[in-house]
């Protein structure tokens, strides 16, 4: 870098060109367009260490964010865009600072919040990210802020090591992550000034339950920060758990739980109360489980949250399921079906009447399959009615009825009346008992297409399950069109994918014979926060109720006979489909094993 220690668009552009991230034309463009910005560009830290003039953060502009806003396509790629992170990484090597992509899930809250006061951090775009052996690692957006860092080090008696991160990453931490913590600490400080921390009951009596639950502004903003953060991380669930000494907040992301925040025990009840208030639950009821929902917005999308509370040993535990329409509603084509299974399934759902069953354990994506199917079938000409317990996501296109067991409105009673509503397609959340199964059969026999789920491990077991529930064999043969079994497996991160050969034991375990096979696995990188996985895909087993299978459906059918008849008809098992996904490099050996047990 130049001796003036200033990062101009021009030297940024040359840097990027040298590293092959932009073309010569783009380099010229950046330099030219950058000239216009140059006057607004941060002017600081001349070699005398003069103090920065600006205050706040809005007026500090870094070339990296401006260049990223140009949306340049990377040379030799189709559609990959030059990002702020890439520019920042390029700059880091030139200025001799290590680059750090900040992973919020790996940050230690105490480190982030205890060494640098938030206003100072915001003003100077710095954040403490780690502490080890007395040395604090501070991520900076400005590589030339030596004066600021020296000031901080001497004022606070710290030994500081700098790493370079993008301005967006640093702001995200300072605004959201820090925001949650700041709110929690403020709420704690406010309440603990009046009361002994250990004596919660007395505290509530003194302060009045409603006041602390509904109105505490710090609790309100802590919950806002928390939800926002969960949406941003694409979490599917938020768990808020009371422990003996503290509260724990965890997110489930791509099926795996991550610890996010540890909060003071005192703050657990008001946070739970705030969420109960938002989801219109009974605040005073703390001993019985409750269900509720919250509708909110994020990035111009409606997001539906389903909230449930249960009393556990140390208080009330809250689980918030996040129904992101992008995840819950997908094109059937993008869900992971192979061509043969897709066309079979499509043939099922185009039939005018009959029953289609989707099976799999909780969290296997059955709801996504059903909703996505219904949406693909919805049109002004068809009347779709769903009966759910509870309604997972409110969709305007369907007429959704929620089961309300507490007032005697069960699956059974709704289904008995539903046919008067003249439906074409009926979705039943789950078949759990004989009455529901018989209602489903009746609906199918009277000319309706019925979709439902069953809790079985594979497709053929669904038939056995219906028989066990007491449905007549001939009625099953007459109504069931097809059954799918499904699972979700994690996809390998494309950024750190590496090839390896299956070992002899692994080949034996999967019964792949002696021939060697190549598979892939993620090494773990910043894109996948070290997990080696990114996103999930569906594994589908599709059973066609052909004549041969139907002929076997009698009062004393053996599951094995059903399976072999289905396989003769072309059924490919979940395990085989998963192995195919593994050999194609979509998922790993470990995922196949954990999925198929
Ligand atoms: Zn990766």
XYZ file of C-alpha atoms and ligand atoms in Angstrom:
598
model
C 0.000 0.000 0.000
C 1.068 3.580 -0.488
C 2.939 5.415 2.189
C 0.005 7.765 2.816
C -1.727 4.786 4.386
C -4.976 5.364 2.639
C -7.092 2.917 0.756
C -8.226 4.511 -2.504
C -10.508 3.021 -5.112
C -7.638 3.082 -7.515
C -5.252 0.945 -5.492
C -8.135 -1.283 -4.467
C -8.958 -1.808 -8.126
C -5.374 -2.713 -9.004
C -5.256 -5.105 -6.097
C -8.384 -6.892 -7.299
C -7.097 -7.063 -10.852
C -3.790 -8.505 -9.689
C -5.664 -11.227 -7.821
C -7.766 -12.038 -10.868
C -11.026 -10.967 -9.260
C -11.858 -8.342 -11.880
C -11.021 -7.666 -15.495
C -8.925 -4.793 -16.825
C -12.091 -2.967 -17.940
C -13.680 -3.356 -14.532
C -10.469 -2.068 -12.960
C -10.696 1.105 -15.049
C -14.371 1.426 -14.218
C -13.773 1.166 -10.475
C -11.006 3.749 -10.602
C -13.196 6.146 -12.603
C -16.409 5.675 -10.654
C -14.436 5.694 -7.437
C -12.970 9.129 -8.183
C -16.431 10.567 -7.730
C -16.707 8.913 -4.331
C -13.200 9.744 -3.284
C -14.150 13.053 -1.743
C -16.593 11.299 0.532
C -14.167 8.537 1.296
C -12.924 8.235 4.785
C -10.089 10.676 5.324
C -8.193 9.661 8.372
C -5.037 8.543 9.984
C -2.534 10.461 7.982
C 0.909 9.389 8.983
C 0.918 11.793 11.915
C -1.832 9.883 13.634
C -4.251 12.800 13.476
C -7.686 12.229 14.962
C -10.659 11.370 12.851
C -13.057 14.225 12.206
C -16.204 12.253 11.595
C -18.487 10.995 14.275
C -20.915 8.096 14.093
C -20.554 5.498 11.375
C -22.855 6.507 8.552
C -20.328 8.751 6.886
C -17.447 6.285 6.855
C -17.472 4.627 3.480
C -15.052 1.914 2.541
C -14.113 1.067 -1.023
C -15.052 -2.575 -0.382
C -18.747 -1.820 0.145
C -18.911 0.576 -2.810
C -17.169 -1.889 -5.127
C -19.444 -4.701 -3.942
C -22.438 -2.519 -4.833
C -21.251 -2.542 -8.479
C -22.245 -6.230 -8.594
C -19.390 -7.218 -10.875
C -19.470 -10.746 -12.176
C -16.279 -12.660 -11.382
C -14.265 -13.442 -14.497
C -14.723 -16.987 -15.746
C -17.746 -17.736 -13.591
C -21.351 -17.667 -14.605
C -23.129 -15.361 -12.265
C -20.807 -15.358 -9.244
C -20.643 -11.840 -7.926
C -17.722 -9.993 -6.381
C -18.736 -9.477 -2.755
C -17.674 -7.130 -0.008
C -16.080 -10.098 1.746
C -13.946 -10.903 -1.297
C -12.748 -7.326 -1.642
C -12.004 -7.186 2.084
C -10.056 -10.428 1.881
C -8.056 -9.093 -1.065
C -7.261 -5.931 0.865
C -6.227 -7.898 3.937
C -3.434 -9.699 2.146
C -2.124 -6.416 0.783
C -2.099 -4.634 4.127
C -0.702 -7.605 6.002
C -3.629 -8.196 8.345
C -5.277 -11.631 8.604
C -8.793 -11.685 7.156
C -11.649 -12.888 9.357
C -15.147 -13.790 8.190
C -17.036 -13.270 11.437
C -19.191 -16.188 12.439
C -21.686 -14.883 15.009
C -22.297 -18.409 16.264
C -18.665 -18.752 17.302
C -18.399 -15.470 19.183
C -18.125 -15.366 22.930
C -20.611 -12.788 24.166
C -18.473 -11.802 27.113
C -15.499 -11.082 24.882
C -17.618 -9.087 22.436
C -19.180 -6.937 25.100
C -16.654 -6.544 27.876
C -13.517 -5.017 26.331
C -14.834 -2.271 24.065
C -17.754 -0.004 24.941
C -20.424 -0.211 22.272
C -20.468 3.512 21.275
C -16.699 3.445 20.780
C -16.959 0.203 18.808
C -19.707 1.595 16.583
C -17.943 4.863 15.982
C -14.738 3.150 14.951
C -16.189 -0.015 13.388
C -14.257 -2.420 15.538
C -15.375 -5.466 17.492
C -13.564 -7.765 19.906
C -13.926 -11.293 18.566
C -11.652 -13.461 20.686
C -9.448 -13.546 23.756
C -6.591 -15.923 24.289
C -3.724 -15.757 26.754
C -4.459 -12.135 27.553
C -4.393 -11.061 23.909
C -7.597 -9.620 22.482
C -8.333 -10.150 18.807
C -10.137 -7.137 17.421
C -11.771 -7.177 14.010
C -11.411 -3.840 12.244
C -13.030 -2.548 9.078
C -10.362 0.068 8.538
C -6.882 -1.417 8.136
C -5.217 1.906 8.959
C -6.799 2.681 12.292
C -3.591 2.100 14.280
C -4.148 5.280 16.256
C -7.575 4.192 17.468
C -6.328 0.754 18.411
C -3.295 2.166 20.227
C -5.542 4.523 22.118
C -7.795 1.666 23.143
C -4.868 -0.525 24.132
C -3.307 2.048 26.387
C -6.541 3.323 27.902
C -7.713 -0.178 28.800
C -4.339 -1.829 29.341
C -4.963 -4.404 26.644
C -2.766 -6.304 24.279
C -4.530 -6.199 20.932
C -4.112 -8.183 17.742
C -5.952 -6.888 14.674
C -7.756 -8.828 11.974
C -9.590 -7.323 9.016
C -13.320 -7.933 8.509
C -15.941 -6.389 6.282
C -17.856 -3.389 7.530
C -21.144 -5.271 7.096
C -19.968 -8.132 9.298
C -18.801 -5.792 12.021
C -21.988 -3.724 11.921
C -24.113 -6.860 12.061
C -22.404 -7.904 15.276
C -22.500 -4.454 16.814
C -26.140 -3.832 15.953
C -27.843 -7.189 16.436
C -25.697 -9.450 18.537
C -24.512 -6.688 20.818
C -28.014 -5.233 20.782
C -29.481 -8.352 22.345
C -26.802 -8.401 24.982
C -27.102 -4.703 25.700
C -30.846 -5.048 26.181
C -30.424 -8.023 28.466
C -27.807 -6.253 30.529
C -29.877 -3.098 30.773
C -32.922 -5.042 31.878
C -30.834 -6.898 34.415
C -29.280 -3.728 35.773
C -32.645 -2.051 36.072
C -34.261 -4.871 37.973
C -31.348 -5.937 40.127
C -30.999 -2.461 41.547
C -34.223 -2.929 43.445
C -34.053 -6.552 44.465
C -31.945 -9.470 45.508
C -31.156 -11.459 42.357
C -31.816 -14.763 44.050
C -35.288 -13.967 45.223
C -37.336 -14.027 42.099
C -40.690 -14.494 43.714
C -40.296 -11.457 45.891
C -39.114 -9.479 42.907
C -42.253 -10.253 40.975
C -44.428 -9.346 43.919
C -42.683 -6.046 44.300
C -42.583 -5.017 40.716
C -45.909 -6.423 39.590
C -46.006 -9.154 37.018
C -47.628 -7.240 34.174
C -45.172 -4.418 34.402
C -42.039 -6.464 33.968
C -43.541 -8.867 31.485
C -45.208 -6.615 29.004
C -43.652 -3.214 29.313
C -39.967 -3.506 30.018
C -38.458 -1.832 26.999
C -35.199 -3.705 27.293
C -36.931 -7.058 27.312
C -38.994 -5.985 24.318
C -35.918 -5.067 22.331
C -34.008 -8.159 23.454
C -36.774 -10.327 21.995
C -36.809 -8.257 18.788
C -33.068 -8.677 18.390
C -33.332 -12.373 19.048
C -36.025 -12.986 16.405
C -34.256 -10.867 13.839
C -31.038 -12.723 14.418
C -32.747 -16.100 14.075
C -34.302 -15.108 10.730
C -30.996 -13.891 9.460
C -29.269 -17.140 10.396
C -32.070 -19.168 8.726
C -32.780 -20.935 11.986
C -35.758 -23.287 11.948
C -36.299 -23.294 15.717
C -35.457 -21.122 18.690
C -35.228 -22.853 22.071
C -35.383 -20.741 25.215
C -34.532 -22.973 28.137
C -34.416 -22.362 31.863
C -31.499 -24.032 33.651
C -30.723 -24.112 37.355
C -28.453 -21.060 37.330
C -29.062 -19.391 33.976
C -31.151 -19.257 30.837
C -29.956 -20.792 27.592
C -30.971 -19.765 24.084
C -30.283 -22.158 21.241
C -31.044 -22.149 17.504
C -31.543 -25.117 15.222
C -29.928 -24.476 11.860
C -29.970 -27.121 9.103
C -31.167 -29.627 11.649
C -28.350 -29.046 14.140
C -28.611 -27.184 17.469
C -26.247 -24.295 18.257
C -25.859 -22.480 21.579
C -26.467 -18.784 20.983
C -26.845 -16.897 24.244
C -26.540 -17.550 27.933
C -28.740 -15.116 29.818
C -29.057 -14.332 33.526
C -31.647 -16.554 35.169
C -33.553 -13.470 36.277
C -34.200 -12.456 32.677
C -35.608 -15.787 31.575
C -39.159 -15.258 32.912
C -39.671 -11.765 31.414
C -38.343 -12.925 28.032
C -40.698 -15.887 28.116
C -43.534 -13.565 29.120
C -42.821 -11.201 26.258
C -43.011 -14.093 23.787
C -46.206 -15.389 25.401
C -47.684 -11.919 25.123
C -46.775 -11.685 21.435
C -48.316 -15.079 20.776
C -51.429 -14.228 22.785
C -51.020 -16.876 25.415
C -52.290 -16.714 28.950
C -49.466 -15.006 30.831
C -50.565 -16.191 34.230
C -50.681 -19.841 33.173
C -47.233 -21.248 33.816
C -48.009 -24.817 34.765
C -49.731 -26.078 31.650
C -48.305 -26.319 28.127
C -49.621 -23.654 25.752
C -49.547 -23.049 22.001
C -49.689 -19.815 20.124
C -48.492 -18.098 17.009
C -46.900 -14.850 15.933
C -47.050 -13.347 12.474
C -44.204 -11.027 11.613
C -42.153 -9.655 8.720
C -38.558 -9.990 7.722
C -37.020 -8.769 4.466
C -40.489 -8.086 3.034
C -41.607 -11.646 3.709
C -44.352 -12.767 6.022
C -42.917 -15.133 8.549
C -45.056 -17.278 10.732
C -43.852 -18.369 14.165
C -45.450 -21.184 16.075
C -44.760 -20.938 19.756
C -45.138 -23.598 22.386
C -44.379 -23.499 26.084
C -43.958 -26.363 28.529
C -43.110 -26.298 32.202
C -39.783 -28.024 32.888
C -37.797 -28.480 36.094
C -36.448 -24.928 36.309
C -39.239 -22.902 34.742
C -40.995 -22.567 31.415
C -39.295 -23.726 28.243
C -40.279 -22.040 24.999
C -39.779 -23.414 21.519
C -40.447 -21.146 18.571
C -40.730 -22.855 15.197
C -40.029 -20.516 12.343
C -42.057 -21.066 9.195
C -40.169 -19.353 6.478
C -42.251 -19.458 3.284
C -39.066 -19.902 1.260
C -38.440 -23.184 3.049
C -41.987 -24.379 3.609
C -43.166 -23.752 0.075
C -40.949 -24.955 -2.703
C -41.333 -25.992 -6.268
C -41.909 -29.728 -6.232
C -39.082 -29.954 -8.773
C -36.521 -28.464 -6.416
C -37.226 -30.666 -3.427
C -34.814 -33.439 -4.301
C -36.969 -35.987 -6.166
C -35.286 -38.017 -8.895
C -37.031 -38.051 -12.276
C -38.709 -41.441 -11.881
C -40.084 -40.615 -8.429
C -41.112 -37.127 -9.504
C -43.169 -38.353 -12.424
C -44.788 -41.073 -10.300
C -45.678 -38.571 -7.624
C -46.992 -36.132 -10.212
C -49.192 -38.879 -11.602
C -50.605 -39.493 -8.090
C -51.485 -35.888 -7.418
C -53.182 -35.409 -10.795
C -55.715 -38.124 -9.993
C -59.247 -36.876 -9.247
C -59.716 -39.029 -6.162
C -57.908 -41.391 -3.819
C -55.492 -41.156 -0.901
C -51.857 -40.112 -1.044
C -49.823 -40.691 2.106
C -46.578 -39.017 3.105
C -44.631 -40.794 5.838
C -41.540 -40.064 7.863
C -40.489 -39.037 11.358
C -40.913 -35.516 12.771
C -38.680 -33.045 10.979
C -38.426 -35.054 7.767
C -40.079 -32.349 5.683
C -43.567 -33.872 5.327
C -45.304 -30.523 5.832
C -43.175 -28.893 3.155
C -44.134 -31.681 0.756
C -47.842 -31.355 1.523
C -47.971 -27.555 1.367
C -45.885 -27.423 -1.778
C -48.113 -30.058 -3.373
C -51.294 -28.243 -2.438
C -49.959 -25.011 -3.772
C -49.002 -26.630 -7.056
C -52.580 -27.951 -7.288
C -54.310 -24.777 -6.230
C -56.237 -22.829 -8.825
C -59.463 -20.830 -8.879
C -61.298 -23.964 -10.045
C -60.479 -26.188 -7.092
C -61.546 -25.985 -3.492
C -58.780 -27.091 -1.153
C -59.561 -27.689 2.508
C -56.982 -28.595 5.113
C -57.564 -29.976 8.589
C -54.492 -29.480 10.724
C -53.418 -29.800 14.330
C -52.327 -27.061 14.563
C -52.305 -25.020 11.343
C -48.618 -24.831 10.466
C -48.647 -21.839 8.213
C -51.610 -19.716 7.230
C -52.096 -19.792 3.460
C -54.721 -17.700 1.763
C -55.200 -20.111 -1.131
C -56.431 -22.917 1.111
C -59.317 -23.114 3.524
C -57.565 -24.215 6.657
C -59.309 -25.607 9.697
C -57.432 -25.990 12.957
C -58.205 -28.853 15.281
C -59.270 -27.579 18.702
C -59.351 -30.605 20.909
C -60.099 -28.519 24.031
C -63.504 -27.494 22.680
C -64.227 -30.886 21.198
C -63.362 -30.024 17.608
C -61.136 -32.957 16.649
C -59.998 -34.321 13.277
C -62.881 -36.700 13.437
C -65.684 -34.174 13.950
C -64.285 -31.741 11.380
C -63.950 -34.494 8.805
C -67.517 -35.626 9.381
C -68.739 -32.165 8.403
C -66.181 -31.157 5.860
C -67.749 -32.842 2.860
C -70.640 -30.373 3.025
C -68.110 -27.675 2.226
C -67.800 -29.178 -1.252
C -64.023 -29.708 -1.297
C -62.075 -31.151 -4.234
C -58.872 -31.754 -2.347
C -58.594 -32.417 1.368
C -55.395 -32.364 3.353
C -55.508 -34.081 6.726
C -52.546 -33.145 8.920
C -52.018 -36.621 10.267
C -53.889 -39.911 10.468
C -53.568 -40.976 14.092
C -56.648 -43.049 14.802
C -59.240 -45.309 13.268
C -61.911 -42.610 12.954
C -59.638 -40.245 11.037
C -58.493 -43.088 8.781
C -62.076 -44.086 8.053
C -63.069 -40.498 7.305
C -60.169 -40.221 4.895
C -61.315 -43.406 3.157
C -64.908 -42.148 2.970
C -63.786 -38.856 1.445
C -61.710 -40.691 -1.152
C -64.556 -43.059 -2.003
C -66.876 -40.118 -2.574
C -64.638 -38.557 -5.203
C -62.097 -36.466 -3.315
C -58.340 -36.378 -3.454
C -57.022 -36.804 0.080
C -53.470 -36.077 1.194
C -52.251 -36.999 4.635
C -49.283 -38.108 6.704
C -48.543 -41.139 8.809
C -45.772 -41.638 11.302
C -44.005 -44.657 9.816
C -40.411 -45.305 8.800
C -40.991 -46.392 5.235
C -43.714 -46.397 2.623
C -44.834 -50.036 2.863
C -45.250 -49.776 6.644
C -48.016 -47.235 6.064
C -50.212 -50.011 4.689
C -49.551 -52.166 7.739
C -50.292 -49.161 9.934
C -53.673 -48.572 8.301
C -54.521 -52.245 8.770
C -53.474 -52.010 12.426
C -55.770 -49.008 12.841
C -58.605 -51.258 11.698
C -59.198 -50.085 8.138
C -60.648 -52.862 5.966
C -58.041 -54.261 3.526
C -60.322 -53.878 0.494
C -60.893 -50.215 1.354
C -57.140 -49.615 1.438
C -56.745 -51.253 -1.988
C -59.655 -49.234 -3.310
C -58.493 -45.835 -2.134
C -54.728 -45.555 -1.585
C -53.010 -44.409 -4.800
C -49.463 -44.053 -3.608
C -47.266 -43.595 -0.560
C -44.095 -41.619 -0.204
C -41.549 -41.913 2.564
C -39.120 -39.082 3.045
C -36.129 -37.789 4.952
C -33.955 -34.687 4.856
C -30.183 -34.968 4.557
C -27.662 -32.190 4.838
C -25.981 -31.114 1.614
C -22.205 -30.870 1.389
C -20.884 -27.310 1.415
C -19.834 -26.571 -2.183
C -17.036 -24.281 -0.996
C -14.971 -26.858 0.863
C -15.989 -30.100 -0.813
C -13.281 -32.734 -1.095
C -13.145 -36.149 -2.554
C -12.244 -39.355 -0.737
C -12.593 -43.074 -1.224
C -14.954 -45.222 0.797
C -13.107 -47.600 3.114
C -13.597 -51.347 2.958
C -15.765 -51.289 6.079
C -17.931 -48.540 4.652
C -18.357 -50.436 1.384
C -19.392 -53.519 3.361
C -21.783 -51.551 5.505
C -23.573 -50.108 2.514
C -23.336 -53.451 0.674
C -21.705 -51.784 -2.292
C -19.505 -54.746 -3.182
C -15.736 -54.648 -3.545
C -15.450 -52.039 -6.286
C -14.005 -48.777 -4.943
C -16.249 -45.755 -4.800
C -15.458 -42.099 -4.530
C -17.497 -39.868 -2.230
C -17.295 -36.250 -1.111
C -17.252 -34.457 2.203
C -16.931 -30.857 3.396
C -13.701 -29.892 5.149
C -15.398 -27.034 6.979
C -14.911 -23.430 5.902
C -16.177 -19.971 6.697
C -19.131 -20.389 4.329
C -20.479 -23.354 6.312
C -19.186 -22.208 9.724
C -16.900 -25.169 9.850
C -19.630 -27.797 9.619
C -18.942 -28.928 6.044
C -22.659 -28.725 5.226
C -24.915 -26.139 3.697
C -28.671 -26.527 3.262
C -30.652 -29.744 3.043
C -32.261 -31.873 0.383
C -35.065 -34.411 0.406
C -34.718 -38.171 -0.017
C -37.897 -39.718 -1.403
C -39.101 -43.294 -1.668
C -42.250 -43.544 -3.768
C -44.494 -46.582 -3.594
C -46.959 -47.082 -6.404
C -50.057 -49.047 -5.308
C -50.030 -51.277 -8.363
C -52.208 -54.380 -8.792
C -49.536 -56.686 -7.385
C -49.212 -54.630 -4.169
C -52.970 -54.295 -3.869
C -53.451 -58.038 -4.157
C -51.249 -58.518 -1.095
C -53.265 -56.178 1.098
C -55.191 -58.634 3.221
C -55.791 -59.078 6.924
C -52.540 -60.984 7.377
C -50.015 -59.408 5.078
C -46.295 -59.559 5.856
C -44.389 -56.297 5.550
C -41.534 -58.071 3.768
C -43.917 -59.344 1.065
C -45.241 -55.840 0.485
C -41.719 -54.473 0.217
C -40.574 -57.077 -2.272
C -43.710 -56.646 -4.382
C -43.156 -52.889 -4.422
C -39.496 -53.378 -5.359
C -40.475 -55.649 -8.230
C -42.668 -52.787 -9.345
C -39.657 -50.483 -9.375
C -39.595 -49.046 -5.857
C -36.205 -47.669 -4.861
C -35.746 -47.608 -1.095
C -34.840 -44.533 0.952
C -31.446 -46.047 1.612
C -30.761 -46.646 -2.067
C -31.837 -43.131 -2.957
C -29.603 -41.750 -0.193
C -26.640 -43.796 -1.451
C -27.219 -42.399 -4.934
C -27.184 -38.862 -3.524
C -23.931 -39.687 -1.744
C -22.262 -41.119 -4.849
C -23.307 -38.032 -6.796
C -21.603 -35.832 -4.218
C -24.744 -34.224 -2.793
C -24.354 -35.648 0.696
C -21.909 -37.618 2.835
C -21.525 -41.199 3.988
C -22.205 -39.998 7.551
C -25.536 -38.445 6.556
C -26.595 -41.618 4.794
C -25.775 -43.640 7.893
C -27.476 -41.300 10.335
C -30.545 -41.044 8.118
C -31.025 -44.739 7.566
C -30.098 -45.673 11.129
Zn -17.694 -25.175 3.693
